[in-house]
Amino acid sequence: MKFLDRKLIKIGAEAKTADEAIKEAGEMLVKGGVVDATYVDAMVSAYKENGPYFVLAPSIAIPHARPEDGVKEASVSLIQLKNPVTFGHQSNDPVQLVFGLGASSSDEHLTLLRRLTGLLNDRKNVEALMNADSYEDIQNLLKMER
């Protein structure tokens, strides 16, 4: 399981649309070798078909697809957007933190969501992630959460 590993995080990413932001978060998972490129396409398709249901809290989106769409290993990537992007969610837009989630089973999906919610339930952590300037800033935050 890879949870916000160095290779899965991009600080100050630039995206103009929700599609671009989702693709960017998915590409981090592809580059990390934990999902196939087909998974990224499925993430974007899920957004287009179902809307922004994965914008779970103010400023936070957790796009994902089904395990059979190309997950190799359970993982979470993070794209911190330089400029927030509108996803079309009535109360949680605009989004600045995009967590790409890949799980190969329902159990893994729940495990990853528990870790993420444990981190993101504290608004101070969300602010720290939005203002992080480097991977080390995020790594220090994750160490404090363990």
PDB file of C-alpha atoms in Angstrom:
ATOM      1  CA  MET A   1       0.000   0.000   0.000  1.00  0.00           C
ATOM      2  CA  LYS A   2       1.321   3.412  -0.983  1.00  0.00           C
ATOM      3  CA  PHE A   3      -0.171   6.333   0.942  1.00  0.00           C
ATOM      4  CA  LEU A   4       1.023   9.775  -0.140  1.00  0.00           C
ATOM      5  CA  ASP A   5       4.523   8.552  -1.002  1.00  0.00           C
ATOM      6  CA  ARG A   6       6.946  11.121  -2.388  1.00  0.00           C
ATOM      7  CA  LYS A   7       6.415   9.991  -5.998  1.00  0.00           C
ATOM      8  CA  LEU A   8       2.648  10.336  -5.582  1.00  0.00           C
ATOM      9  CA  ILE A   9       2.577  13.997  -4.534  1.00  0.00           C
ATOM     10  CA  LYS A  10       2.727  17.141  -6.632  1.00  0.00           C
ATOM     11  CA  ILE A  11       2.811  20.579  -5.030  1.00  0.00           C
ATOM     12  CA  GLY A  12       1.583  23.629  -6.958  1.00  0.00           C
ATOM     13  CA  ALA A  13       0.040  21.697  -9.838  1.00  0.00           C
ATOM     14  CA  GLU A  14      -1.681  23.699 -12.512  1.00  0.00           C
ATOM     15  CA  ALA A  15      -5.075  22.665 -13.842  1.00  0.00           C
ATOM     16  CA  LYS A  16      -7.819  24.784 -15.321  1.00  0.00           C
ATOM     17  CA  THR A  17     -10.655  22.260 -15.161  1.00  0.00           C
ATOM     18  CA  ALA A  18     -11.820  19.398 -12.983  1.00  0.00           C
ATOM     19  CA  ASP A  19     -10.955  16.965 -15.797  1.00  0.00           C
ATOM     20  CA  GLU A  20      -7.372  18.232 -15.864  1.00  0.00           C
ATOM     21  CA  ALA A  21      -7.079  17.996 -12.082  1.00  0.00           C
ATOM     22  CA  ILE A  22      -8.415  14.426 -12.046  1.00  0.00           C
ATOM     23  CA  LYS A  23      -6.056  13.419 -14.861  1.00  0.00           C
ATOM     24  CA  GLU A  24      -3.125  14.965 -13.014  1.00  0.00           C
ATOM     25  CA  ALA A  25      -3.924  13.051  -9.811  1.00  0.00           C
ATOM     26  CA  GLY A  26      -4.375   9.863 -11.847  1.00  0.00           C
ATOM     27  CA  GLU A  27      -1.137  10.365 -13.765  1.00  0.00           C
ATOM     28  CA  MET A  28       0.728  10.479 -10.464  1.00  0.00           C
ATOM     29  CA  LEU A  29      -0.668   7.007  -9.742  1.00  0.00           C
ATOM     30  CA  VAL A  30       0.378   5.793 -13.213  1.00  0.00           C
ATOM     31  CA  LYS A  31       3.900   7.207 -12.788  1.00  0.00           C
ATOM     32  CA  GLY A  32       4.073   5.525  -9.404  1.00  0.00           C
ATOM     33  CA  GLY A  33       3.323   2.208 -11.104  1.00  0.00           C
ATOM     34  CA  VAL A  34       0.245   1.514  -8.986  1.00  0.00           C
ATOM     35  CA  VAL A  35      -2.492   1.836 -11.643  1.00  0.00           C
ATOM     36  CA  ASP A  36      -2.790   1.413 -15.417  1.00  0.00           C
ATOM     37  CA  ALA A  37      -3.526   4.383 -17.696  1.00  0.00           C
ATOM     38  CA  THR A  38      -7.015   2.926 -18.201  1.00  0.00           C
ATOM     39  CA  TYR A  39      -7.725   3.726 -14.548  1.00  0.00           C
ATOM     40  CA  VAL A  40      -7.220   7.455 -15.187  1.00  0.00           C
ATOM     41  CA  ASP A  41      -9.673   7.341 -18.094  1.00  0.00           C
ATOM     42  CA  ALA A  42     -12.168   5.569 -15.832  1.00  0.00           C
ATOM     43  CA  MET A  43     -11.725   8.251 -13.132  1.00  0.00           C
ATOM     44  CA  VAL A  44     -12.581  10.987 -15.638  1.00  0.00           C
ATOM     45  CA  SER A  45     -15.499   8.967 -17.045  1.00  0.00           C
ATOM     46  CA  ALA A  46     -16.890   8.424 -13.538  1.00  0.00           C
ATOM     47  CA  TYR A  47     -16.809  12.193 -12.986  1.00  0.00           C
ATOM     48  CA  LYS A  48     -18.559  12.892 -16.288  1.00  0.00           C
ATOM     49  CA  GLU A  49     -21.219  10.235 -15.687  1.00  0.00           C
ATOM     50  CA  ASN A  50     -21.867  10.753 -11.963  1.00  0.00           C
ATOM     51  CA  GLY A  51     -20.851  14.341 -11.257  1.00  0.00           C
ATOM     52  CA  PRO A  52     -18.722  15.626  -8.377  1.00  0.00           C
ATOM     53  CA  TYR A  53     -19.923  13.112  -5.743  1.00  0.00           C
ATOM     54  CA  PHE A  54     -16.300  12.643  -4.613  1.00  0.00           C
ATOM     55  CA  VAL A  55     -15.889  16.290  -3.568  1.00  0.00           C
ATOM     56  CA  LEU A  56     -16.377  15.219   0.019  1.00  0.00           C
ATOM     57  CA  ALA A  57     -15.494  18.368   1.946  1.00  0.00           C
ATOM     58  CA  PRO A  58     -14.660  22.007   1.253  1.00  0.00           C
ATOM     59  CA  SER A  59     -11.578  22.173  -1.001  1.00  0.00           C
ATOM     60  CA  ILE A  60     -11.169  18.370  -1.104  1.00  0.00           C
ATOM     61  CA  ALA A  61     -11.847  15.898  -3.932  1.00  0.00           C
ATOM     62  CA  ILE A  62     -11.110  12.173  -3.868  1.00  0.00           C
ATOM     63  CA  PRO A  63     -11.647  10.900  -7.423  1.00  0.00           C
ATOM     64  CA  HIS A  64     -11.438   7.177  -8.045  1.00  0.00           C
ATOM     65  CA  ALA A  65     -12.727   4.381 -10.266  1.00  0.00           C
ATOM     66  CA  ARG A  66     -13.461   0.687  -9.841  1.00  0.00           C
ATOM     67  CA  PRO A  67     -10.710  -1.793  -8.998  1.00  0.00           C
ATOM     68  CA  GLU A  68     -11.203  -3.641 -12.284  1.00  0.00           C
ATOM     69  CA  ASP A  69     -10.394  -0.436 -14.187  1.00  0.00           C
ATOM     70  CA  GLY A  70      -6.679  -1.014 -13.647  1.00  0.00           C
ATOM     71  CA  VAL A  71      -5.527  -0.951 -10.020  1.00  0.00           C
ATOM     72  CA  LYS A  72      -2.239  -2.780  -9.361  1.00  0.00           C
ATOM     73  CA  GLU A  73      -1.684  -1.690  -5.757  1.00  0.00           C
ATOM     74  CA  ALA A  74      -3.718   0.238  -3.180  1.00  0.00           C
ATOM     75  CA  SER A  75      -2.552   3.831  -3.197  1.00  0.00           C
ATOM     76  CA  VAL A  76      -3.339   7.510  -2.702  1.00  0.00           C
ATOM     77  CA  SER A  77      -1.817  10.392  -4.640  1.00  0.00           C
ATOM     78  CA  LEU A  78      -2.138  14.101  -3.891  1.00  0.00           C
ATOM     79  CA  ILE A  79      -2.267  17.047  -6.227  1.00  0.00           C
ATOM     80  CA  GLN A  80      -2.130  20.388  -4.471  1.00  0.00           C
ATOM     81  CA  LEU A  81      -3.491  22.846  -7.011  1.00  0.00           C
ATOM     82  CA  LYS A  82      -1.786  26.219  -7.345  1.00  0.00           C
ATOM     83  CA  ASN A  83      -5.177  27.752  -8.126  1.00  0.00           C
ATOM     84  CA  PRO A  84      -8.413  26.097  -6.914  1.00  0.00           C
ATOM     85  CA  VAL A  85     -10.686  24.571  -9.561  1.00  0.00           C
ATOM     86  CA  THR A  86     -14.474  24.358  -9.745  1.00  0.00           C
ATOM     87  CA  PHE A  87     -15.800  20.768  -9.897  1.00  0.00           C
ATOM     88  CA  GLY A  88     -19.490  21.691  -9.882  1.00  0.00           C
ATOM     89  CA  HIS A  89     -20.208  20.780  -6.256  1.00  0.00           C
ATOM     90  CA  GLN A  90     -22.828  23.030  -4.650  1.00  0.00           C
ATOM     91  CA  SER A  91     -21.173  23.479  -1.263  1.00  0.00           C
ATOM     92  CA  ASN A  92     -17.569  22.220  -1.421  1.00  0.00           C
ATOM     93  CA  ASP A  93     -16.160  24.098  -4.442  1.00  0.00           C
ATOM     94  CA  PRO A  94     -13.597  25.256  -5.303  1.00  0.00           C
ATOM     95  CA  VAL A  95     -11.215  22.312  -4.874  1.00  0.00           C
ATOM     96  CA  GLN A  96      -7.538  22.751  -4.094  1.00  0.00           C
ATOM     97  CA  LEU A  97      -6.558  19.271  -2.833  1.00  0.00           C
ATOM     98  CA  VAL A  98      -7.171  16.315  -5.157  1.00  0.00           C
ATOM     99  CA  PHE A  99      -6.464  12.869  -3.721  1.00  0.00           C
ATOM    100  CA  GLY A 100      -6.351  10.153  -6.395  1.00  0.00           C
ATOM    101  CA  LEU A 101      -7.457   6.915  -4.782  1.00  0.00           C
ATOM    102  CA  GLY A 102      -6.821   3.439  -6.168  1.00  0.00           C
ATOM    103  CA  ALA A 103      -7.913   0.290  -4.345  1.00  0.00           C
ATOM    104  CA  SER A 104      -8.142  -3.272  -5.602  1.00  0.00           C
ATOM    105  CA  SER A 105     -10.913  -4.294  -3.190  1.00  0.00           C
ATOM    106  CA  SER A 106     -13.675  -2.819  -1.027  1.00  0.00           C
ATOM    107  CA  ASP A 107     -11.619  -3.509   2.095  1.00  0.00           C
ATOM    108  CA  GLU A 108      -8.651  -1.583   0.701  1.00  0.00           C
ATOM    109  CA  HIS A 109     -10.954   1.238  -0.371  1.00  0.00           C
ATOM    110  CA  LEU A 110     -12.280   1.556   3.178  1.00  0.00           C
ATOM    111  CA  THR A 111      -8.799   1.335   4.676  1.00  0.00           C
ATOM    112  CA  LEU A 112      -7.529   4.159   2.460  1.00  0.00           C
ATOM    113  CA  LEU A 113     -10.608   6.298   3.156  1.00  0.00           C
ATOM    114  CA  ARG A 114     -10.178   5.805   6.915  1.00  0.00           C
ATOM    115  CA  ARG A 115      -6.553   6.974   6.708  1.00  0.00           C
ATOM    116  CA  LEU A 116      -7.543   9.973   4.620  1.00  0.00           C
ATOM    117  CA  THR A 117     -10.469  10.979   6.817  1.00  0.00           C
ATOM    118  CA  GLY A 118      -8.273  10.607   9.902  1.00  0.00           C
ATOM    119  CA  LEU A 119      -5.910  13.126   8.325  1.00  0.00           C
ATOM    120  CA  LEU A 120      -8.518  15.440   6.823  1.00  0.00           C
ATOM    121  CA  ASN A 121     -10.987  15.608   9.727  1.00  0.00           C
ATOM    122  CA  ASP A 122      -8.715  18.194  11.348  1.00  0.00           C
ATOM    123  CA  ARG A 123      -9.100  21.486   9.469  1.00  0.00           C
ATOM    124  CA  LYS A 124      -5.582  22.481  10.574  1.00  0.00           C
ATOM    125  CA  ASN A 125      -4.230  19.536   8.585  1.00  0.00           C
ATOM    126  CA  VAL A 126      -6.213  20.591   5.527  1.00  0.00           C
ATOM    127  CA  GLU A 127      -4.842  24.122   5.825  1.00  0.00           C
ATOM    128  CA  ALA A 128      -1.317  22.735   6.224  1.00  0.00           C
ATOM    129  CA  LEU A 129      -1.726  20.621   3.068  1.00  0.00           C
ATOM    130  CA  MET A 130      -3.086  23.587   1.104  1.00  0.00           C
ATOM    131  CA  ASN A 131      -0.165  25.752   2.220  1.00  0.00           C
ATOM    132  CA  ALA A 132       2.617  23.139   1.955  1.00  0.00           C
ATOM    133  CA  ASP A 133       5.583  24.306  -0.103  1.00  0.00           C
ATOM    134  CA  SER A 134       7.390  20.970  -0.323  1.00  0.00           C
ATOM    135  CA  TYR A 135       7.062  17.241   0.124  1.00  0.00           C
ATOM    136  CA  GLU A 136       8.910  17.611   3.416  1.00  0.00           C
ATOM    137  CA  ASP A 137       6.100  19.828   4.764  1.00  0.00           C
ATOM    138  CA  ILE A 138       3.611  17.055   3.993  1.00  0.00           C
ATOM    139  CA  GLN A 139       5.908  14.328   5.293  1.00  0.00           C
ATOM    140  CA  ASN A 140       6.240  16.170   8.620  1.00  0.00           C
ATOM    141  CA  LEU A 141       2.455  16.457   8.855  1.00  0.00           C
ATOM    142  CA  LEU A 142       2.029  12.727   8.156  1.00  0.00           C
ATOM    143  CA  LYS A 143       4.611  11.846  10.826  1.00  0.00           C
ATOM    144  CA  MET A 144       2.650  13.838  13.416  1.00  0.00           C
ATOM    145  CA  GLU A 145      -0.545  11.968  12.459  1.00  0.00           C
ATOM    146  CA  ARG A 146       0.907   8.497  13.049  1.00  0.00           C
TER     147      ARG A 146
END
